[in-house]
Structure formats: structure tokens, C-alpha cells
Short mmCIF file of C-alpha atoms in Angstrom, two decimals:
data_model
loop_
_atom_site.label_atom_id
_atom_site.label_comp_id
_atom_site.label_asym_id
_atom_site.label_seq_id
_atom_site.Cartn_x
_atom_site.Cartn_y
_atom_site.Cartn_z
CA UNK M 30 102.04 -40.68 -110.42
CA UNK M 31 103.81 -43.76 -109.53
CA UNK M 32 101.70 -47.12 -110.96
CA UNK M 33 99.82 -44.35 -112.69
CA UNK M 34 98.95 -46.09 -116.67
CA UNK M 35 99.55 -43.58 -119.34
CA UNK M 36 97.45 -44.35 -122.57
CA UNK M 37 98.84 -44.41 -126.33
CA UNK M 38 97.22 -43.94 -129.03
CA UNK M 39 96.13 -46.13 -131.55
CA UNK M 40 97.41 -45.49 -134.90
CA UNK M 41 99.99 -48.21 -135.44
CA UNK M 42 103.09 -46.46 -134.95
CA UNK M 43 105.54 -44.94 -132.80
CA UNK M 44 103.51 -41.50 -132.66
CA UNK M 45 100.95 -43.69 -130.26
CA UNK M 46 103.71 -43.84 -127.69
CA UNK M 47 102.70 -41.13 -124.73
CA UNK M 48 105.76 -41.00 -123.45
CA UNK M 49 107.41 -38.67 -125.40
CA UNK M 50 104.46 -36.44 -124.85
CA UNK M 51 104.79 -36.91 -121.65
CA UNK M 52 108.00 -35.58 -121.34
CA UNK M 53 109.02 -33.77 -124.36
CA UNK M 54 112.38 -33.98 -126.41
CA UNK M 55 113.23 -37.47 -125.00
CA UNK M 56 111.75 -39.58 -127.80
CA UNK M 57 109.56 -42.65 -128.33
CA UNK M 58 111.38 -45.32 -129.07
CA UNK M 59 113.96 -47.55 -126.86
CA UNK M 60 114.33 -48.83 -124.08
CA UNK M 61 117.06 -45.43 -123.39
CA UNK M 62 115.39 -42.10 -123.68
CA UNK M 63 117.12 -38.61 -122.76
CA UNK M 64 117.01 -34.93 -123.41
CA UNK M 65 120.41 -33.67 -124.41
CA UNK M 66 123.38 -35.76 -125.37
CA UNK M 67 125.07 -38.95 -123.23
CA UNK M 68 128.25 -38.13 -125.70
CA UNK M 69 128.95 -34.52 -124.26
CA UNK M 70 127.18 -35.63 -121.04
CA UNK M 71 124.54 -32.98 -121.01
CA UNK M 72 121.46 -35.04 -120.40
CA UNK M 73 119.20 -33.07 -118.31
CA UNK M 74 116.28 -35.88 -117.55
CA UNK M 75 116.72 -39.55 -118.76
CA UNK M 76 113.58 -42.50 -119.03
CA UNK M 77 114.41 -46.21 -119.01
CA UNK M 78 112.07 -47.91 -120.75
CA UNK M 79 111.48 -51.94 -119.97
CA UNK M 80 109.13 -54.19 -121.28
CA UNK M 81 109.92 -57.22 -119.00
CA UNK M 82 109.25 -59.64 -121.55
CA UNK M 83 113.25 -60.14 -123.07
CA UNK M 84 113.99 -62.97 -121.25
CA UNK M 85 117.99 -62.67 -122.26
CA UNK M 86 118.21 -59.71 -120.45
CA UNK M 87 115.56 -60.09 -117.55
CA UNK M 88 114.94 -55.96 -116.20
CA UNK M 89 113.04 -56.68 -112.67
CA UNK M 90 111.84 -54.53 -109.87
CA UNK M 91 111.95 -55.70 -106.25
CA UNK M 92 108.68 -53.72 -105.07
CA UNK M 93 109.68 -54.42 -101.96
CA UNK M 94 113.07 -53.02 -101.70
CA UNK M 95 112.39 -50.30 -104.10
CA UNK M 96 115.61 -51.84 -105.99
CA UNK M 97 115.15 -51.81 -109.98
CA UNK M 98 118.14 -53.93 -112.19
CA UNK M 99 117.83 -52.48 -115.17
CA UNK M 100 120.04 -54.09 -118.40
CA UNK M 101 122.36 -51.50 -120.65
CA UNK M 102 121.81 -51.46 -124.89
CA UNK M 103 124.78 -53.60 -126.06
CA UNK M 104 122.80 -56.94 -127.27
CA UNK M 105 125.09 -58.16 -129.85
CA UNK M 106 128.45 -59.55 -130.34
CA UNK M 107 130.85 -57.11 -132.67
CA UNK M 108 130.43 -53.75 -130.54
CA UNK M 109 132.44 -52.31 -127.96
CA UNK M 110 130.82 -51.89 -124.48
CA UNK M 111 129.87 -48.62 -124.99
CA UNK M 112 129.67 -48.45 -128.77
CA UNK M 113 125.91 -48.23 -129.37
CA UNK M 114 123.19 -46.31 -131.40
CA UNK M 115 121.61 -44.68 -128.52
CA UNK M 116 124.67 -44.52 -125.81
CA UNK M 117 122.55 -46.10 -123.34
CA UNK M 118 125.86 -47.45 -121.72
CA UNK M 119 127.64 -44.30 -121.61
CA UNK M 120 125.06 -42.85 -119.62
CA UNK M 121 125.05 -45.59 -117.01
CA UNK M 122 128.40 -45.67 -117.05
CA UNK M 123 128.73 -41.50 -116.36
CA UNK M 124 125.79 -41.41 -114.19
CA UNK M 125 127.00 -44.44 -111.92
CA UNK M 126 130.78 -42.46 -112.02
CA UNK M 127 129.39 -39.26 -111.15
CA UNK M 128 126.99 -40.95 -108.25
CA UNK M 129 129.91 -41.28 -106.29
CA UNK M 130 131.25 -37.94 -106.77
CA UNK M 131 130.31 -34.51 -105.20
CA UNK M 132 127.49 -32.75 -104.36
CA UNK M 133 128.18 -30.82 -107.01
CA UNK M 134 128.91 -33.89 -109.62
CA UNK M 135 125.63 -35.41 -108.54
CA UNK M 136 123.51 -32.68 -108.82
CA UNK M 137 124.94 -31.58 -112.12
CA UNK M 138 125.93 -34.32 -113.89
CA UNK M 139 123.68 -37.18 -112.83
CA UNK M 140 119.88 -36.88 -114.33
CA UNK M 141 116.70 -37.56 -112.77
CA UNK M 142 115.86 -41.07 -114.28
CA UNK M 143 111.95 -41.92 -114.35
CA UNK M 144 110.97 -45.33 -115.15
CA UNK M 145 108.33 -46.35 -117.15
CA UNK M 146 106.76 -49.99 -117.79
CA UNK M 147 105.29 -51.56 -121.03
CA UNK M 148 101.61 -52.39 -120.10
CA UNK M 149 98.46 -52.86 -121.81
CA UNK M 150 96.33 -52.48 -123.83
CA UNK M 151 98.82 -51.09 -127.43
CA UNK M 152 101.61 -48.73 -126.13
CA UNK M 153 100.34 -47.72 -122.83
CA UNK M 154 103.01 -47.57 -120.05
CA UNK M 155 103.09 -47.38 -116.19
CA UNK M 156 105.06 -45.19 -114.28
CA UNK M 157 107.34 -47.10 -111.58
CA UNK M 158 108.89 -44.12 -109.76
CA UNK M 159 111.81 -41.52 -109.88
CA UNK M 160 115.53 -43.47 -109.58
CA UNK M 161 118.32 -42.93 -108.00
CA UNK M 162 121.84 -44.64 -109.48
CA UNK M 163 123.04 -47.08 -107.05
CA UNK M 164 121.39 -48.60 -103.71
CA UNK M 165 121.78 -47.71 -99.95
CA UNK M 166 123.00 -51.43 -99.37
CA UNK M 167 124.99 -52.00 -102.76
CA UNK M 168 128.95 -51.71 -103.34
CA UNK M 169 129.72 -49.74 -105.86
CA UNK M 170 130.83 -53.10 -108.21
CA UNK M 171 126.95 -54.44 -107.42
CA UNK M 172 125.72 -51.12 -108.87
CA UNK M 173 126.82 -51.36 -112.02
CA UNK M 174 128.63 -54.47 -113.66
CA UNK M 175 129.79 -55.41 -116.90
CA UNK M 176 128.76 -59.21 -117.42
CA UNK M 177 129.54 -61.46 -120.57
CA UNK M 178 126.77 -63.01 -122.74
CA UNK M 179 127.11 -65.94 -125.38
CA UNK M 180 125.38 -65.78 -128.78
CA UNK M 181 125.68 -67.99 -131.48
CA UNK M 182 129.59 -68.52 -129.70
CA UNK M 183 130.15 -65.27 -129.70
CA UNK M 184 131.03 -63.57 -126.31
CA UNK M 185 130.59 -59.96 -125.22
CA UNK M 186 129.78 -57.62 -122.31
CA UNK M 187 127.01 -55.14 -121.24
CA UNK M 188 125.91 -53.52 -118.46
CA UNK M 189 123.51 -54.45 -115.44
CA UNK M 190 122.91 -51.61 -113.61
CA UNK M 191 120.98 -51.14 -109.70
CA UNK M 192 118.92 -48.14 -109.00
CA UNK M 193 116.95 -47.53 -106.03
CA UNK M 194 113.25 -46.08 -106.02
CA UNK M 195 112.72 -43.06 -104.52
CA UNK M 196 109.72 -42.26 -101.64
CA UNK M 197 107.93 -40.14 -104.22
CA UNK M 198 104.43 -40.73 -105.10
CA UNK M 199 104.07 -37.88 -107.55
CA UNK M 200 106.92 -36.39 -109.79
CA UNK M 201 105.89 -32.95 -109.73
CA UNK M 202 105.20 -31.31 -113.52
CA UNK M 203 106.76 -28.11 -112.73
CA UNK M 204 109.91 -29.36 -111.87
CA UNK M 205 109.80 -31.84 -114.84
CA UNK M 206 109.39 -28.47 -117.24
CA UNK M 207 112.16 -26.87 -114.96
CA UNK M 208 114.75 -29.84 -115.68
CA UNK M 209 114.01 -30.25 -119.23
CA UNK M 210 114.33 -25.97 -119.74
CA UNK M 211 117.97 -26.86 -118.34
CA UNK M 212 117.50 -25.15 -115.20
CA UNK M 213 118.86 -26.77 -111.96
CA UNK M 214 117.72 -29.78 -111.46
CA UNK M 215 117.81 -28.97 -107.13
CA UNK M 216 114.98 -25.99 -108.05
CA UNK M 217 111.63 -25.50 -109.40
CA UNK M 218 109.55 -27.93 -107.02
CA UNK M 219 112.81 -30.15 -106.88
CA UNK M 220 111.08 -33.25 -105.24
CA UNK M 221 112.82 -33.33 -101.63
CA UNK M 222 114.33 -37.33 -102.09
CA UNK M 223 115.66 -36.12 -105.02
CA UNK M 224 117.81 -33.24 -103.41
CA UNK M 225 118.69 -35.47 -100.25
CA UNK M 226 120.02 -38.11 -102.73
CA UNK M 227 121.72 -35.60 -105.13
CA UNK M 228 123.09 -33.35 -101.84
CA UNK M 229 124.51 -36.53 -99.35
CA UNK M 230 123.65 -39.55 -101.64
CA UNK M 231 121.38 -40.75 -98.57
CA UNK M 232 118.77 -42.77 -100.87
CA UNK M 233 114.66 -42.99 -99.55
CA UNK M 234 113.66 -46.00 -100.92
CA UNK M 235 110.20 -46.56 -101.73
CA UNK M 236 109.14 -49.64 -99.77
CA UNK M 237 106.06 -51.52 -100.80
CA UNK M 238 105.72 -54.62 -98.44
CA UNK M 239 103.70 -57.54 -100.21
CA UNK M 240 100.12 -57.64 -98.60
CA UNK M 241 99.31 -61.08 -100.81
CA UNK M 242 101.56 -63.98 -99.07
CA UNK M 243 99.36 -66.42 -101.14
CA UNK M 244 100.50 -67.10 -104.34
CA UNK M 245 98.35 -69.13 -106.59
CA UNK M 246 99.96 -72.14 -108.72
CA UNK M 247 99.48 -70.23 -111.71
CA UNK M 248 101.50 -67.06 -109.94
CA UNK M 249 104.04 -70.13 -108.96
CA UNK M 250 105.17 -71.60 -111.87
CA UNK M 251 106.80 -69.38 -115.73
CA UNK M 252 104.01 -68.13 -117.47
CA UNK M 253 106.10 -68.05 -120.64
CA UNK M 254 107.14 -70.79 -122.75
CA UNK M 255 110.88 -70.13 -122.47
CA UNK M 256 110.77 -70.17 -118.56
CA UNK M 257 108.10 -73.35 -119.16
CA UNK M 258 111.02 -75.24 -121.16
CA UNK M 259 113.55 -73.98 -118.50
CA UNK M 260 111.78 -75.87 -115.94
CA UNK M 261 111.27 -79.31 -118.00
CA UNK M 262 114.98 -79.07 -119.36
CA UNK M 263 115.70 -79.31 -115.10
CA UNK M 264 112.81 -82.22 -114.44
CA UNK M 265 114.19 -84.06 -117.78
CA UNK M 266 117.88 -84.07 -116.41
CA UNK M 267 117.30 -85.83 -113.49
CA UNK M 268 114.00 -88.01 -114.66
CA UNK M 269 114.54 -91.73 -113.08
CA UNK M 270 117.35 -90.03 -110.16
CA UNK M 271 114.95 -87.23 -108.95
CA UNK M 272 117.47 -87.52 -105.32
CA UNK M 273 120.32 -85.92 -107.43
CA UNK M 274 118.42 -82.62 -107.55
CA UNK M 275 119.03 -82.06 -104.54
CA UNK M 276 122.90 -80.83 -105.49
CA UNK M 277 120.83 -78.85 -108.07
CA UNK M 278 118.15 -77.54 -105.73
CA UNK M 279 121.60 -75.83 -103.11
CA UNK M 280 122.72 -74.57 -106.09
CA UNK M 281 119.66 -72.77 -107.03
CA UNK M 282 119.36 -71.63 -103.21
CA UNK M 283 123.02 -70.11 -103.31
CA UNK M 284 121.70 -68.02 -106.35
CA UNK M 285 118.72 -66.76 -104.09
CA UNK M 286 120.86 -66.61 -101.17
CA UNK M 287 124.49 -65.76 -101.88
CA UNK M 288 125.43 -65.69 -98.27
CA UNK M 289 125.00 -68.90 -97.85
CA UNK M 290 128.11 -71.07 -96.62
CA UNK M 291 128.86 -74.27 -96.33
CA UNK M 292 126.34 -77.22 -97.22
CA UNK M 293 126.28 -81.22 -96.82
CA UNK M 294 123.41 -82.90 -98.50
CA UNK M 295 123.24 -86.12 -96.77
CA UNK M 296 122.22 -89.53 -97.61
CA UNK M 297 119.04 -90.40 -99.14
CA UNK M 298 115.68 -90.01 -97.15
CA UNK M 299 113.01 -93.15 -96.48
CA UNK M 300 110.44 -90.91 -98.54
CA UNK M 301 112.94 -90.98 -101.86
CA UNK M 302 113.81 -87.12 -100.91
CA UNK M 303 117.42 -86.21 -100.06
CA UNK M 304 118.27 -83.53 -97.71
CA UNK M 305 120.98 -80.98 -97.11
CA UNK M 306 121.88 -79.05 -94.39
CA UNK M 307 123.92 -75.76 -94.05
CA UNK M 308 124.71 -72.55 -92.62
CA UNK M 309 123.59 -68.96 -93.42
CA UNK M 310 126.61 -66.37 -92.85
CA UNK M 311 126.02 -63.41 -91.30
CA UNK M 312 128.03 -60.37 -89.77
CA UNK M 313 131.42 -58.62 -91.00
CA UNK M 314 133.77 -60.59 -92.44
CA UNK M 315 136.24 -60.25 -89.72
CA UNK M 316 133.62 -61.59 -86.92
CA UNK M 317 130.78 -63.84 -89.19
CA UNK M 318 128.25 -65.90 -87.66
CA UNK M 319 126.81 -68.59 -88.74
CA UNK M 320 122.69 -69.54 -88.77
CA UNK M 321 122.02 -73.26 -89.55
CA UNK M 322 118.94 -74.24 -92.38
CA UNK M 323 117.68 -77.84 -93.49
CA UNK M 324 116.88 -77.68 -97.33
CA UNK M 325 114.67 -80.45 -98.83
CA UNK M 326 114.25 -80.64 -102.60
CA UNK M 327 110.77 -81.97 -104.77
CA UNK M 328 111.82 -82.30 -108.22
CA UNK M 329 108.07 -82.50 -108.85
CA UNK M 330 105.86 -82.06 -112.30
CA UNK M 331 104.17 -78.73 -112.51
CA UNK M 332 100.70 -80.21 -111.65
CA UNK M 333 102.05 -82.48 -108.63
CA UNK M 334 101.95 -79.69 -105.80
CA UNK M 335 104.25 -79.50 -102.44
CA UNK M 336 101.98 -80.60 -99.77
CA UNK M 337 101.26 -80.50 -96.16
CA UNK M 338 103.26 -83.97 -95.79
CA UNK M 339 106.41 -82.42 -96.90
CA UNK M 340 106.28 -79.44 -95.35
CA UNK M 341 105.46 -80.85 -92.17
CA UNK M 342 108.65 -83.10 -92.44
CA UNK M 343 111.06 -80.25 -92.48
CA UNK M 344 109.73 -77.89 -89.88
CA UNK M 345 110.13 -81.59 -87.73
CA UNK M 346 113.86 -81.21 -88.61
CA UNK M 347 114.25 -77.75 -87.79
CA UNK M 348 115.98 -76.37 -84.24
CA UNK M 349 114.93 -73.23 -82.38
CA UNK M 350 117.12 -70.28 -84.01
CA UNK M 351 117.34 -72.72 -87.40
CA UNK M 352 115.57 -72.44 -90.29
CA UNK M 353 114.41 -74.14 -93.44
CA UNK M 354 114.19 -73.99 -97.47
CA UNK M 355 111.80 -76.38 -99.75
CA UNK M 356 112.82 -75.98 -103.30
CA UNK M 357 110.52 -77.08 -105.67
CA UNK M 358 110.39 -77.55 -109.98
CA UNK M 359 106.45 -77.49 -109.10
CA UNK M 360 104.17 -75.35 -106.46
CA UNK M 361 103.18 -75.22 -103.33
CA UNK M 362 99.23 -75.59 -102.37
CA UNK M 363 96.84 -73.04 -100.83
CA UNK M 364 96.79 -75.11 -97.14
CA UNK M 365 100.95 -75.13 -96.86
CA UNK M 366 101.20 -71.25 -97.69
CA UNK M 367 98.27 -70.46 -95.27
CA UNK M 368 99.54 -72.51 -92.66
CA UNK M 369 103.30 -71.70 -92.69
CA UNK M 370 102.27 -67.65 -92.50
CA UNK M 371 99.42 -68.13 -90.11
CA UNK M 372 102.07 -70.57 -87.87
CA UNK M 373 105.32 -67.85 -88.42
CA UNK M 374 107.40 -71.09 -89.57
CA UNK M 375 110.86 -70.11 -90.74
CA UNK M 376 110.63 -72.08 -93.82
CA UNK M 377 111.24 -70.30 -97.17
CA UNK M 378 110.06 -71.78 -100.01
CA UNK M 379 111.42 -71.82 -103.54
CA UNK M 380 109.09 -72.47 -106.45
CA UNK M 381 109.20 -73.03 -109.95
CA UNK M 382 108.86 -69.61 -110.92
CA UNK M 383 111.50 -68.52 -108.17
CA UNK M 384 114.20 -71.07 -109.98
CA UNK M 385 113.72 -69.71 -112.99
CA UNK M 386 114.12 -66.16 -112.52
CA UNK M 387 116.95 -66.88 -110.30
CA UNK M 388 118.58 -68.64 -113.33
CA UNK M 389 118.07 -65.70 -115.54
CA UNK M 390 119.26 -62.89 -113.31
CA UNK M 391 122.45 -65.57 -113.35
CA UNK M 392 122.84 -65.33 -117.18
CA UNK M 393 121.37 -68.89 -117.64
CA UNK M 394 118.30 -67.37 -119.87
CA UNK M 395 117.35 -70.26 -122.35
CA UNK M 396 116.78 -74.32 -122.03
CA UNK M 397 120.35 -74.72 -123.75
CA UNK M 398 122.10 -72.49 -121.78
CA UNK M 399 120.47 -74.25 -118.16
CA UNK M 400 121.04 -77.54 -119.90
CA UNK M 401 124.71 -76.86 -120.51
CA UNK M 402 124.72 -76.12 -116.53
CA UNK M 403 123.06 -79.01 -115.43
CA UNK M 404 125.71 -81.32 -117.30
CA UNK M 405 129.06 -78.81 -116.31
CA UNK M 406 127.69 -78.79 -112.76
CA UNK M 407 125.97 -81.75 -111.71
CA UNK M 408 127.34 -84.78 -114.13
CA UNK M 409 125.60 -87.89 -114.05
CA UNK M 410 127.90 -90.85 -112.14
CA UNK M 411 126.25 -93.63 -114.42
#
């Protein structure tokens, strides 16, 4: 059952993990667990296991969208791609291959993949939801990518991988006993997202719209020391010139917002702020239009919050069919959340936790690696 917890047990050791009870013959231990063999691709049912907590390789799920990134098994320099214990990356890499194939391919040769979440207390987990390979609104080079990572100067690649939720509250048991027997995966209570997917590769997402538009400022800023440091390795950097974030603060938008196009940042503000102003593309390449935004910048501490007063300044700026962004090292109070929700202002606002897990899902995981950014991108003039 999807957000379902599953307890473990509590002797110490691997045996207390539940999901290989759960699902027999795929193990309990990994973060890639399978029946049958990636090697001589007969893997009839696969789990991804994530703990969310390795910041170098940041696995998230966008409730929302029903899209999960999910990060392959090479973590080290000295091994190939795919050259790895458990061949997590040569199952993404078949499954991904064979999403794009037949009917046939798909139904045969890509698994069911059912995610599961570390959660507490010991080795409990939480099941996310059945996944699909791949995304209704993804090209197939967003699906699955193979991105370089530095350690210790040494360079080399894994995977990041996109898979879409499926509608499916409840993964039947029968057909979970069917799959793993090796029977076809489209029979024996075959959950009917699953067979739409594997049939026409026409994904069902499962949509979860956010009911809580309030975020507190502890939900606001890292609540991990890494992502704490992140944050004071950006405030540090431009200490004393706090109007030079603003380069910093389009940067970080362009990260959250890819499409966005062209952007001035103008000359400093009476209120020591700087602004910038720029254009949102949308459309087809061949016939784009453009949407115009005013971005403002606080390159505040984490206890100095974004108020009414600077809120109120950029909605002043904004145009009918415009819109704005507030990017912030700090958080935004209660009143300014409540207000710009209740109000419908198109103002999107970018706090401290927002920059930082934008700068991980960018590679830019520890203060070293965001401090070498800073000083490549944004070089101080004196």
C-alpha cells in the first residue's frame, strides 16, 4: 500500500530488514534489489531502495508529479559505468533501452520496479508506489543520463535515472507471487497502469497536489549540517557585497527553472537589494514566447526572515501577465506565505532549502564543491 510503513525487526542485522520478506528472493541489502539476474537480463521484479540521506547522490521524489530521480550504484572512481557488485546500472541501463521498445520488449524485458523508503524507527521502510522507467514529459536523454562526479580528483560517471509513479494505491499480492513465479508479468491481477504502460507506454502518474502551502522556517531552511554549511559557504562569499548575489540568486533560479532566457540584473536598489529582470520561454522551439519575471534577491542570515516589506516591493514591480521570483539564503515568514496564496500573487519564492537542493540535483553536493562555483562563476571585481 503506497505510504504504507513496513516494520523490521530488531535484532541488529540485516535479517531485521522486511523487505526481503516482503518480496522474497530479492534480498536485504542495497539500495538495488532484484529476483533473477541484470547480467542475463532475466529480472522478473526489481526494488530500489533510497535512504534520502546521501547527500552526493541526492534520490528525490516530486509527490506532486509522481516523478522519482533515482541515482545508479557506481560511487567510486576506478570502475567502469556499469562495472559494479550488484549491476544496478545494467539494469537501468536495459530497462530504460527496452522502455522504448515494443510491446513485447516492455512487457518482457522491463520489470515492475517498487520503491521503497528508509524510515523509522531501525529498518522500517515505506512503500512509495509501483514505477514506470521514464516520464510522460521526459526525452529519452532526461530519463536516464550518465553524469560525472569528482572525488578526491578523480572523475567518473553514473547514472541518474527518471521514473514516473504509477496511479496505484495497492500493488496487488497475487500478482506480486505471479511475477516473482516467472509468469507474465501482464497476468495474475496485473495492476491495469501497469499493462497500459507496458502495452502503449502511456504512463498514469500518481499526482499528489500539496494541501500545506505553509511551510514553516524550520521546513525552509537544510536540516542537515552539510546543506547548513552549503548555505553559509553562499552568505560567507558575498559577506560585506550582499548586492552581488543577485548574479548568484539568477543562477540558482535557472537551476529551478531551466527555461528561463535571457536576464539583466540592473543597477543597485535604494533598499541595498539589486534586481533582475527576465523572460520565461515558452512554446516550440520554432515559435517560443516569451513571459517577463522581476527577481529580487535577500542574501539574508537564517534567522533574519523575508518579510512583508520585501515582498510587497516586488509584486509593486510586477505587470499584468508578468510574474515574480524572491530568492532567499534565509525564509520567508508565516504573514508573506499566507498572504501571497490567499491574494493568488504570481510570485514564486525560493528559500534556503530550495537553493540547496537545487545545487545538489546540479552535482554541487558539498561546501567545497559550491565554493569552487561561487569563485568560477561569480569572481569578486576587488
Amino acid at each position: 500500500m503506497v505510504d504504507a510503513v513496513y516494520a523490521g525487526g530488531s535484532l541488529g542485522h540485516s535479517g531485521d530488514d522486511p523487505i526481503g520478506k516482503l518480496l522474497p528472493g530479492t534480498g536485504n541489502q542495497g539500495g538495488f534489489r532484484y529476483a533473477g539476474s541484470p547480467v542475463k537480463g532475466t529480472v522478473r521484479l526489481a526494488v530500489l531502495y533510497t535512504s534520502s540521506g546521501a547527500v552526493d547522490w541526492p534520490d528525490h521524489l516530486d509527490t506532486e508529479t509522481g516523478t522519482f530521480t533515482y541515482y545508479g550504484d557506481n560511487r567510486t572512481p576506478g570502475k567502469g559505468l556499469h562495472d559494479t557488485p550488484r549491476k544496478g546500472n545494467v539494469l537501468l541501463r536495459d530497462a530504460f533501452a527496452l522502455s522504448h521498445g515494443s510491446a513485447q520488449e516492455r512487457a518482457s524485458g522491463v520489470p515492475p520496479f517498487l520503491l521503497f523508503e528508509k524510515t523509522a524507527p531501525g529498518r522500517a521502510v515505506r512503500f512509495r508506489g509501483l514505477l514506470a522507467p521514464g516520464g510522460p514529459t521526459l526525452a529519452p536523454d532526461d530519463e536516464l543520463s550518465a553524469i560525472w562526479r569528482t572525488t578526491g580528483a578523480q572523475r567518473f560517471q553514473n547514472y541518474r535515472s527518471r521514473f514516473t509513479v504509477l496511479d496505484q494505491a495497492r500493488v496487488p499480492r497475487a500478482w506480486i507471487r505471479h511475477v516473482l513465479a516467472g509468469g507474465n508479468p501482464l497476468e495474475g491481477d496485473c495492476p491495469e497502469v501497469w499493462r497500459t504502460w507496458a502495452e502503449s507506454r502511456v504512463y498514469r502518474p500518481l499526482l499528489a497536489p500539496a494541501t500545506t502551502v505553509i511551510r514553516s522556517a524550520a521546513q525552509q531552511l537544510p536540516d542537515d549540517r552539510v546543506g547548513q554549511a552549503i548555505l553559509a559557504e553562499i552568505r560567507e562569499y558575498f559577506r560585506g557585497r550582499e548586492t552581488d548575489f543577485e548574479a548568484c540568486a539568477v543562477a540558482i533560479w535557472r537551476l529551478i527553472a531551466p527555461a528561463t532566457g535571457t536576464v539583466d540584473v540592473t543597477r543597485p536598489s535604494r533598499d541595498g537589494g539589486r534586481d533582475a529582470v527576465g523572460s520565461y520561454v515558452l512554446g516550440p522551439p520554432a515559435a517560443p514566447i516569451s513571459i517577463d519575471f522581476a527577481l529580487e534577491a535577500k542574501c539574508y542570515e537564517p534567522d533574519n526572515s523575508v518579510g512583508v516589506r520585501e515582498v510587497s516591493r516586488l509584486i509593486s514591480r510586477i505587470r499584468h501577465r508578468n510574474f515574480g521570483v524572491l530568492v532567499t539564503t534565509s525564509h520567508f515568514n508565516r504573514q508573506v506565505q499566507s498572504e501571497l496564496h490567499e491574494d493568488g500573487h504570481p510570485i514564486a519564492i525560493v528559500c534556503g532549502r530550495d537553493i540547496t537542493d537545487a545545487l545538489r540535483q546540479h552535482g554541487r553536493t558539498t561546501p567545497a564543491a559550491v565554493r569552487d562555483w561561487l569563485r568560477q562563476s561569480f569572481p569578486r571585481t576587488q
